[in-house]
Every structure is written in structure tokens, then in C-alpha cells.
Short mmCIF file of C-alpha atoms in Angstrom, two decimals:
data_model
loop_
_atom_site.label_atom_id
_atom_site.label_comp_id
_atom_site.label_asym_id
_atom_site.label_seq_id
_atom_site.Cartn_x
_atom_site.Cartn_y
_atom_site.Cartn_z
CA MET L 13 0.00 0.00 0.00
CA LEU L 14 1.43 3.37 -0.99
CA GLY L 15 2.01 6.18 1.45
CA LYS L 16 -0.93 8.17 0.10
CA GLN L 17 -3.30 5.27 0.69
CA TRP L 18 -1.99 4.90 4.24
CA SER L 19 -2.59 8.64 4.68
CA TYR L 20 -6.21 8.28 3.52
CA LEU L 21 -6.74 5.37 5.94
CA LEU L 22 -5.17 7.35 8.78
CA LYS L 23 -7.38 10.36 8.03
CA LEU L 24 -10.49 8.14 8.08
CA ILE L 25 -9.52 6.61 11.44
CA GLN L 26 -8.73 10.04 12.90
CA ASP L 27 -12.09 11.46 11.76
CA ILE L 28 -14.10 8.52 13.13
CA SER L 29 -12.16 8.46 16.41
CA ALA L 30 -12.50 12.22 16.85
CA GLY L 31 -16.26 12.11 16.31
CA PHE L 32 -16.67 9.24 18.77
CA SER L 33 -14.34 10.95 21.25
CA LEU L 34 -16.36 14.16 21.10
CA VAL L 35 -19.61 12.30 21.79
CA ILE L 36 -18.43 9.90 24.50
CA ASN L 37 -16.31 12.46 26.39
CA SER L 38 -19.17 14.97 26.34
CA PHE L 39 -21.50 12.25 27.61
CA LEU L 40 -19.02 11.32 30.35
CA MET L 41 -18.79 14.96 31.49
CA PHE L 42 -22.59 15.09 31.65
CA MET L 43 -22.62 11.93 33.78
CA ILE L 44 -19.89 13.29 36.06
CA LEU L 45 -21.80 16.53 36.66
CA THR L 46 -25.25 14.98 37.15
CA LYS L 47 -24.84 11.36 38.32
CA SER L 48 -21.71 11.35 40.46
CA PRO L 49 -21.94 10.21 44.10
CA LYS L 50 -21.45 12.95 46.67
CA GLN L 51 -18.31 11.25 47.97
CA LEU L 52 -16.55 12.00 44.69
CA GLY L 53 -15.77 15.53 45.83
CA ALA L 54 -13.24 17.62 43.90
CA TYR L 55 -12.08 14.53 42.01
CA LYS L 56 -14.87 15.10 39.49
CA TRP L 57 -13.04 18.21 38.25
CA LEU L 58 -9.96 16.12 37.52
CA MET L 59 -12.13 13.69 35.57
CA ILE L 60 -13.70 16.53 33.59
CA TYR L 61 -10.24 18.01 33.02
CA ILE L 62 -9.01 14.86 31.28
CA SER L 63 -12.19 14.65 29.15
CA VAL L 64 -11.74 18.24 27.99
CA PHE L 65 -8.10 17.47 27.14
CA GLU L 66 -9.11 14.42 25.08
CA ILE L 67 -11.72 16.40 23.13
CA PHE L 68 -9.15 19.13 22.42
CA TYR L 69 -6.59 16.52 21.38
CA SER L 70 -9.07 14.85 18.99
CA ILE L 71 -9.88 18.18 17.34
CA LEU L 72 -6.19 18.94 16.83
CA ASP L 73 -5.69 15.46 15.39
CA VAL L 74 -8.40 16.08 12.77
CA VAL L 75 -7.17 19.57 11.90
CA LEU L 76 -3.45 18.76 11.63
CA VAL L 77 -3.55 15.04 10.65
CA PRO L 78 -0.07 14.30 12.06
CA GLN L 79 1.57 11.18 10.71
CA HIS L 80 4.50 9.36 12.28
CA TYR L 81 7.11 8.26 9.79
CA SER L 82 10.28 6.25 10.24
CA HIS L 83 13.12 6.31 7.72
CA GLY L 84 16.40 4.72 8.71
CA PRO L 85 17.85 6.30 11.88
CA THR L 86 15.25 9.05 12.01
CA PHE L 87 11.60 9.20 13.02
CA LEU L 88 9.41 12.15 12.24
CA VAL L 89 5.98 13.61 12.74
CA ILE L 90 4.92 14.95 9.35
CA VAL L 91 2.09 17.45 8.90
CA GLY L 92 1.06 18.27 5.37
CA THR L 93 0.42 21.96 4.70
CA LYS L 94 -1.36 21.52 1.39
CA ASP L 95 -5.11 22.29 1.58
CA LYS L 96 -4.93 22.73 5.39
CA LEU L 97 -6.03 25.19 8.02
CA PHE L 98 -3.96 26.10 10.54
CA GLY L 99 0.41 13.88 24.69
CA PRO L 100 0.88 12.75 33.28
CA LEU L 101 -2.73 13.37 33.88
CA PHE L 102 -3.09 9.91 35.42
CA ALA L 103 -0.18 10.56 37.79
CA VAL L 104 -2.15 13.42 39.37
CA HIS L 105 -5.24 11.19 39.55
CA PHE L 106 -3.38 8.48 41.47
CA VAL L 107 -1.94 11.06 43.88
CA TYR L 108 -5.45 12.40 44.55
CA ARG L 109 -6.90 8.94 45.16
CA TRP L 110 -4.15 8.19 47.70
CA LEU L 111 -4.73 11.51 49.50
CA VAL L 112 -8.44 10.69 49.79
CA VAL L 113 -8.14 7.16 51.12
CA SER L 114 -5.31 8.14 53.51
CA GLU L 115 -7.18 11.27 54.68
CA ASN L 116 -3.99 13.26 54.11
CA PRO L 117 -4.10 17.00 55.00
CA LEU L 118 -2.76 17.76 51.50
CA LEU L 119 -6.21 16.86 50.21
CA GLY L 120 -7.17 20.44 51.07
CA THR L 121 -4.97 21.66 48.21
CA PHE L 122 -7.60 20.31 45.80
CA ASN L 123 -10.11 22.84 47.09
CA GLY L 124 -10.46 26.43 45.91
CA TRP L 125 -7.79 28.08 43.80
CA LYS L 126 -5.10 25.57 44.85
CA ILE L 127 -6.58 22.94 42.55
CA TRP L 128 -5.13 24.90 39.62
CA ILE L 129 -1.67 24.01 40.88
CA TRP L 130 -2.49 20.35 40.28
CA PHE L 131 -4.09 21.16 36.93
CA SER L 132 -0.87 22.88 35.85
CA ILE L 133 1.32 19.78 36.35
CA PRO L 134 0.27 18.04 33.09
CA LEU L 135 0.68 21.38 31.30
CA TRP L 136 4.28 21.64 32.51
CA TYR L 137 4.92 18.13 31.23
CA GLY L 138 3.40 19.09 27.88
CA LEU L 139 5.44 22.30 27.72
CA THR L 140 8.60 20.28 28.34
CA TRP L 141 7.74 18.02 25.41
CA VAL L 142 6.97 20.95 23.12
CA CYS L 143 10.19 22.78 23.95
CA THR L 144 12.24 19.60 23.66
CA GLY L 145 10.73 18.75 20.29
CA TYR L 146 11.01 22.27 18.92
CA PHE L 147 14.53 23.11 20.08
CA LEU L 148 16.24 19.70 20.13
CA SER L 149 14.46 17.93 17.27
CA ALA L 150 13.79 20.87 14.96
CA PRO L 151 14.19 20.63 11.17
CA ASN L 152 17.74 21.07 9.95
CA ASP L 153 19.69 20.73 6.71
CA SER L 154 20.99 17.22 7.47
CA THR L 155 17.55 15.81 8.26
CA SER L 156 15.88 17.60 5.35
CA LYS L 157 18.46 16.30 2.91
CA PHE L 158 18.10 12.76 4.27
CA ILE L 159 14.28 12.57 4.06
CA ARG L 160 13.46 14.81 1.07
CA GLU L 161 13.51 12.22 -1.72
CA ASN L 162 12.06 9.44 0.40
CA VAL L 163 9.04 11.48 1.50
CA LYS L 164 8.48 12.61 -2.08
CA GLU L 165 8.52 9.03 -3.29
CA ILE L 166 6.29 7.60 -0.56
CA PHE L 167 3.78 10.41 0.05
CA GLU L 168 4.07 12.31 -3.24
CA LEU L 169 4.74 15.52 -1.32
CA GLU L 170 7.17 18.18 -2.38
CA PHE L 171 9.43 19.59 0.32
CA ASP L 172 7.42 22.83 0.56
CA GLU L 173 4.12 20.92 1.02
CA TYR L 174 4.79 19.61 4.53
CA ILE L 175 6.49 20.44 7.79
CA TYR L 176 8.15 17.93 10.08
CA LEU L 177 9.61 17.50 13.53
CA GLY L 178 11.83 14.69 14.72
CA PRO L 179 15.35 13.61 15.63
CA PHE L 180 18.00 12.41 13.20
CA LEU L 181 19.97 10.18 15.58
CA TYR L 182 23.04 9.29 13.56
CA GLU L 183 24.37 9.55 10.05
CA ARG L 184 26.34 6.98 8.04
CA MET L 185 29.01 8.52 5.85
CA GLU L 186 30.17 7.13 2.50
CA ASN L 187 33.42 5.87 4.04
CA GLY L 188 31.48 3.80 6.59
CA THR L 189 31.94 6.02 9.62
CA VAL L 190 28.98 6.89 11.82
CA ILE L 191 28.38 10.41 13.13
CA LEU L 192 26.21 10.63 16.23
CA HIS L 193 23.97 13.66 16.57
CA ILE L 194 24.19 14.44 20.29
CA VAL L 195 21.41 17.05 20.50
CA PRO L 196 18.58 14.65 19.43
CA PHE L 197 19.83 12.09 21.95
CA ILE L 198 19.58 14.73 24.69
CA GLY L 199 16.01 15.44 23.57
CA LEU L 200 15.16 11.73 23.73
CA GLY L 201 16.68 11.58 27.21
CA ILE L 202 14.50 14.46 28.46
CA ILE L 203 11.31 13.00 27.01
CA SER L 204 12.17 9.55 28.40
CA ALA L 205 12.76 11.10 31.85
CA THR L 206 9.31 12.72 31.86
CA ILE L 207 7.66 9.44 30.87
CA ILE L 208 9.59 7.41 33.45
CA SER L 209 8.86 9.92 36.24
CA SER L 210 5.14 9.76 35.42
CA ILE L 211 5.19 5.95 35.46
CA ILE L 212 7.02 5.91 38.81
CA ILE L 213 4.42 8.24 40.36
CA VAL L 214 1.59 6.09 39.02
CA LEU L 215 3.12 2.86 40.35
CA LEU L 216 4.07 4.33 43.74
CA PHE L 217 0.77 6.01 44.56
CA GLY L 218 -1.18 3.23 42.88
CA CYS L 219 0.33 0.67 45.26
CA LEU L 220 -0.16 2.96 48.28
CA CYS L 221 -3.77 3.55 47.25
CA TYR L 222 -4.44 -0.19 46.80
CA ILE L 223 -2.98 -1.02 50.22
CA ARG L 224 -4.91 1.76 51.92
CA ILE L 225 -8.25 0.77 50.33
CA ASN L 226 -7.83 -2.83 51.48
CA ASN L 227 -7.07 -1.62 55.02
CA ILE L 228 -10.19 0.54 55.32
CA VAL L 229 -12.30 -0.83 58.15
CA VAL L 230 -16.03 -0.83 57.42
CA THR L 231 -17.91 0.38 60.48
CA THR L 232 -20.90 2.21 58.96
CA VAL L 233 -22.92 2.22 55.77
CA ASN L 234 -21.11 5.38 54.66
CA SER L 235 -17.68 3.85 55.14
CA ALA L 236 -18.77 0.80 53.10
CA LYS L 237 -19.97 3.06 50.30
CA MET L 238 -16.73 5.04 50.44
CA ARG L 239 -14.56 1.92 50.16
CA ASN L 240 -16.68 0.61 47.30
CA LEU L 241 -16.38 3.93 45.43
CA GLN L 242 -12.63 4.14 45.99
CA ARG L 243 -12.22 0.63 44.58
CA GLN L 244 -14.27 1.51 41.51
CA LEU L 245 -12.21 4.65 40.85
CA PHE L 246 -8.95 2.78 41.47
CA TYR L 247 -9.78 0.01 39.00
CA THR L 248 -10.92 2.65 36.51
CA LEU L 249 -7.57 4.41 36.79
CA VAL L 250 -5.64 1.15 36.38
CA ILE L 251 -7.42 0.36 33.11
CA GLN L 252 -7.15 3.95 31.91
CA THR L 253 -3.41 3.76 32.55
CA LEU L 254 -3.15 0.54 30.53
CA VAL L 255 -4.99 2.09 27.57
CA PRO L 256 -2.27 4.65 26.64
CA PHE L 257 0.40 2.08 27.52
CA VAL L 258 -1.00 -0.32 24.92
CA LEU L 259 -2.08 2.23 22.30
CA MET L 260 0.77 4.74 22.64
CA HIS L 261 3.82 3.65 24.62
CA ILE L 262 4.27 0.15 23.21
CA PRO L 263 3.84 1.13 19.51
CA ALA L 264 6.14 4.14 19.97
CA ALA L 265 8.74 2.02 21.77
CA ILE L 266 8.71 -0.52 18.93
CA MET L 267 9.20 2.26 16.40
CA PHE L 268 12.10 3.72 18.43
CA LEU L 269 13.72 0.27 18.57
CA PHE L 270 13.57 -0.07 14.77
CA VAL L 271 15.03 3.42 14.42
CA PHE L 272 17.99 2.58 16.67
CA LEU L 273 18.57 -0.60 14.66
CA ASP L 274 18.41 1.42 11.42
CA ILE L 275 15.48 -0.66 10.14
CA ASP L 276 13.22 1.32 7.84
CA LEU L 277 9.55 0.99 8.80
CA GLY L 278 8.46 3.52 6.21
CA VAL L 279 4.70 3.99 5.86
CA TYR L 280 4.01 1.25 8.40
CA SER L 281 4.97 3.78 11.07
CA ALA L 282 1.49 5.21 10.45
CA VAL L 283 0.17 2.42 12.69
CA VAL L 284 1.52 4.48 15.62
CA SER L 285 -0.51 7.48 14.44
CA MET L 286 -3.62 5.29 14.14
CA THR L 287 -3.37 3.82 17.64
CA ILE L 288 -2.72 7.26 19.14
CA ALA L 289 -5.78 8.62 17.30
CA ILE L 290 -7.95 5.85 18.79
CA TYR L 291 -6.82 6.58 22.37
CA PRO L 292 -9.14 9.53 23.27
CA ALA L 293 -12.15 7.62 21.93
CA VAL L 294 -11.44 4.52 24.02
CA ASP L 295 -10.20 6.09 27.26
CA PRO L 296 -13.61 7.22 28.71
CA ILE L 297 -15.17 3.75 28.37
CA PRO L 298 -13.70 2.23 31.59
CA THR L 299 -15.11 5.10 33.68
CA LEU L 300 -18.60 4.65 32.23
CA VAL L 301 -18.52 0.88 32.72
CA ILE L 302 -16.82 0.51 36.12
CA VAL L 303 -18.26 3.40 38.15
CA GLU L 304 -21.56 2.02 39.47
CA ASN L 305 -23.62 5.23 39.27
CA TYR L 306 -22.77 5.77 35.61
CA ARG L 307 -23.19 2.11 34.67
CA LYS L 308 -26.62 1.84 36.27
CA THR L 309 -27.77 5.05 34.61
CA ILE L 310 -26.76 3.73 31.19
CA LEU L 311 -28.37 0.32 31.77
CA LYS L 312 -31.52 1.97 33.06
CA PHE L 313 -31.68 4.13 29.94
CA PHE L 314 -31.56 1.03 27.73
CA GLY L 315 -34.07 -0.79 29.96
CA CYS L 316 -31.53 -3.33 31.15
CA PHE L 317 -31.57 -2.32 34.79
CA LYS L 318 -34.58 -2.16 37.07
CA LYS L 319 -34.66 -1.27 40.70
CA LYS L 320 -35.49 -4.17 42.95
CA PRO L 321 -38.95 -3.80 44.55
CA LEU L 322 -38.97 -3.16 48.26
CA LEU L 323 -40.07 -6.17 50.29
CA VAL L 324 -42.55 -5.15 52.98
CA THR L 325 -42.71 -7.62 55.87
CA THR L 326 -45.14 -7.69 58.77
CA THR L 327 -44.56 -9.15 62.19
CA ILE L 328 -47.13 -10.53 64.63
CA GLN L 329 -46.68 -9.35 68.16
CA PRO L 330 -46.28 -12.38 70.37
CA THR L 331 -48.25 -10.80 73.20
CA ILE L 332 -51.28 -10.30 70.99
CA PHE L 333 -51.12 -13.92 69.83
CA ILE L 334 -50.92 -15.22 73.39
CA ARG L 335 -53.85 -13.13 74.58
CA ARG L 336 -55.99 -14.36 71.70
CA THR L 337 -55.06 -17.94 72.50
CA GLU L 338 -55.94 -17.48 76.16
CA ALA L 339 -59.27 -15.92 75.23
CA THR L 340 -60.06 -18.91 73.02
CA MET L 341 -59.28 -21.37 75.83
CA HIS L 342 -61.68 -19.57 78.22
CA LEU L 343 -64.43 -19.90 75.66
#
């Protein structure tokens, strides 16, 4: 399949995923605002935050149609300019869940204006990625010369019909020597550090949260409801963490491996773009399925869930029965 056909397929997947993402994330926000249990507290704003981000990401994906492309020891994100108008959130979620179940005083920082401090953490991660990509993996003469003819052959795009961003890791000279490009390696190191730090936070606070939930002693109906809700939210977060790991991290890691080995994936690198495009459409599903309030609302809407009728029982007072028996005996 030629590069142009892969591009058409990618565009179709991005359009469908974006439409589904817009609908399901909007629906999830409606459920969060109207059907959430009271115990959810400020956490609902974090959930809405991630839904808004995913809608925004889907729109950008449709407008820009970025395509990952691997050619030898370089991997790029190509955005065509012809006929055009011009990705740590879960780490914060796991921290919040641990603060709730441990009743930590820091939970107060999620109230009032202080919650914006937590909201800014993913933005700082994103800003780091943008600056790293722009300054350490920016277009240059060596990369442009290396990819120009290949992109023209595969995608039928002239050099002035697209823009690109990506590292050119090393260059093989005609005499067989290899020249390492240090700056792109530094960029990869920074991006890898942000990903690893996010994973460490998720694993650390995820384990602490799991241990704390299992140690909650149920003494009242409210405490039982709280533990049940915390378990639902925890399992939701676990699955939502696995979704980007499967759809984004693993495909990207495979592509990086081929790049280091100087194996040309060519147009098949578009698979990475496709899986990333699917992510915002799939991510809200675990929340809607696992959280009991949302699941029951959906099932009730489709007529699959009915409230159990209340069983009314009556009791006979023993004293009344005895008196009636005695009266009968006297007769």
C-alpha cells in the first residue's frame, strides 16, 4: 500500500475516532456533573479536566492530521500543509486517590484556587515536550536532505508541502563512519525522563492507594460506600493507565527500537498514528462501565436495569397472639 493510501486510511480513522471521542467524552462529562456520588468531591473536576483534554486533542488530530514516519535512523511527525487550516494526567489522579483514602491533610490543596496548581502539572509536562521537540528535534539541513527524496517518493509531497519535527539520531558517511547527533539524543533523554517519572508516580501512589483501600475498616454504611467507590475509581484508573500504555507507549517504543537498529519501517509507522488517534475515543469507556452510578444510569436508559422492589414484611406481636389464645381457651 502506498504512502498516500496509508494517509487516507489514517485520516479516516482520525475522523471517526474524533467524532466518537467528542460524543463519548461529552457524555461522560454530563454523567460526572449529574450522576456522580457525593463522595466523589473535587475529584470530578480532575475527571472533567481529562475529558476536555481528550476532546481538544481529537480536534487537533483532525485539523493537523499528524503522521508518524520512520526512515532509517530518524523518526518524524509529518504534517502536510497543502489544503490545510492552521500527549501525566493519570499521575495526578493516582496522587489524589491516595490523598483521599489516607485522609492526608494535603487533600485540602484540591479545594479552591489551589486545585489549579495540580491542573498545571500536566501542562508543565506538555510544555517540556513541546520545547524539547522544537529546540532539540527541529528541522535542519541534514535531516531535510536525508528525508526529502524518500518522503516525495512515498507520500508524493514536495518539500514545501509539509512540515516535520523529529530527531536524526546518527548519520552513516560514504566511508562507513557513523556520526552521532548528540542534541537529538539529549532530547530523547529528556522525554524519556518525563515518561519514566510519570510511570514511577503512578506505580508508587497506585500501590499505596491499593494497600490503603484494602485496610479501610467498614464500620458504617457510609464507610462501606466510600470503600466501594474508591475501589471503583482505582480500577478505573488502572485500566485507563493501561490504555495509553497499549495504544501509545508500546507502539512508539517498537518504532524507536527499529530506528535505533536502522530498520526502515516507512509507511508502516502510520500504525503508531492510528493507535494514538484511537486513544481519546477509548479512554472514557472504563469510567462509564466501572463506576456504578454511571453504569446503572446507562443500563436503566436502555431498559436493562430495574430497581429491585422493596419487600414489605409484617410481624405478629407475640403478646397479641398469646392473649388471643388465652381468650379462646376460656371460651
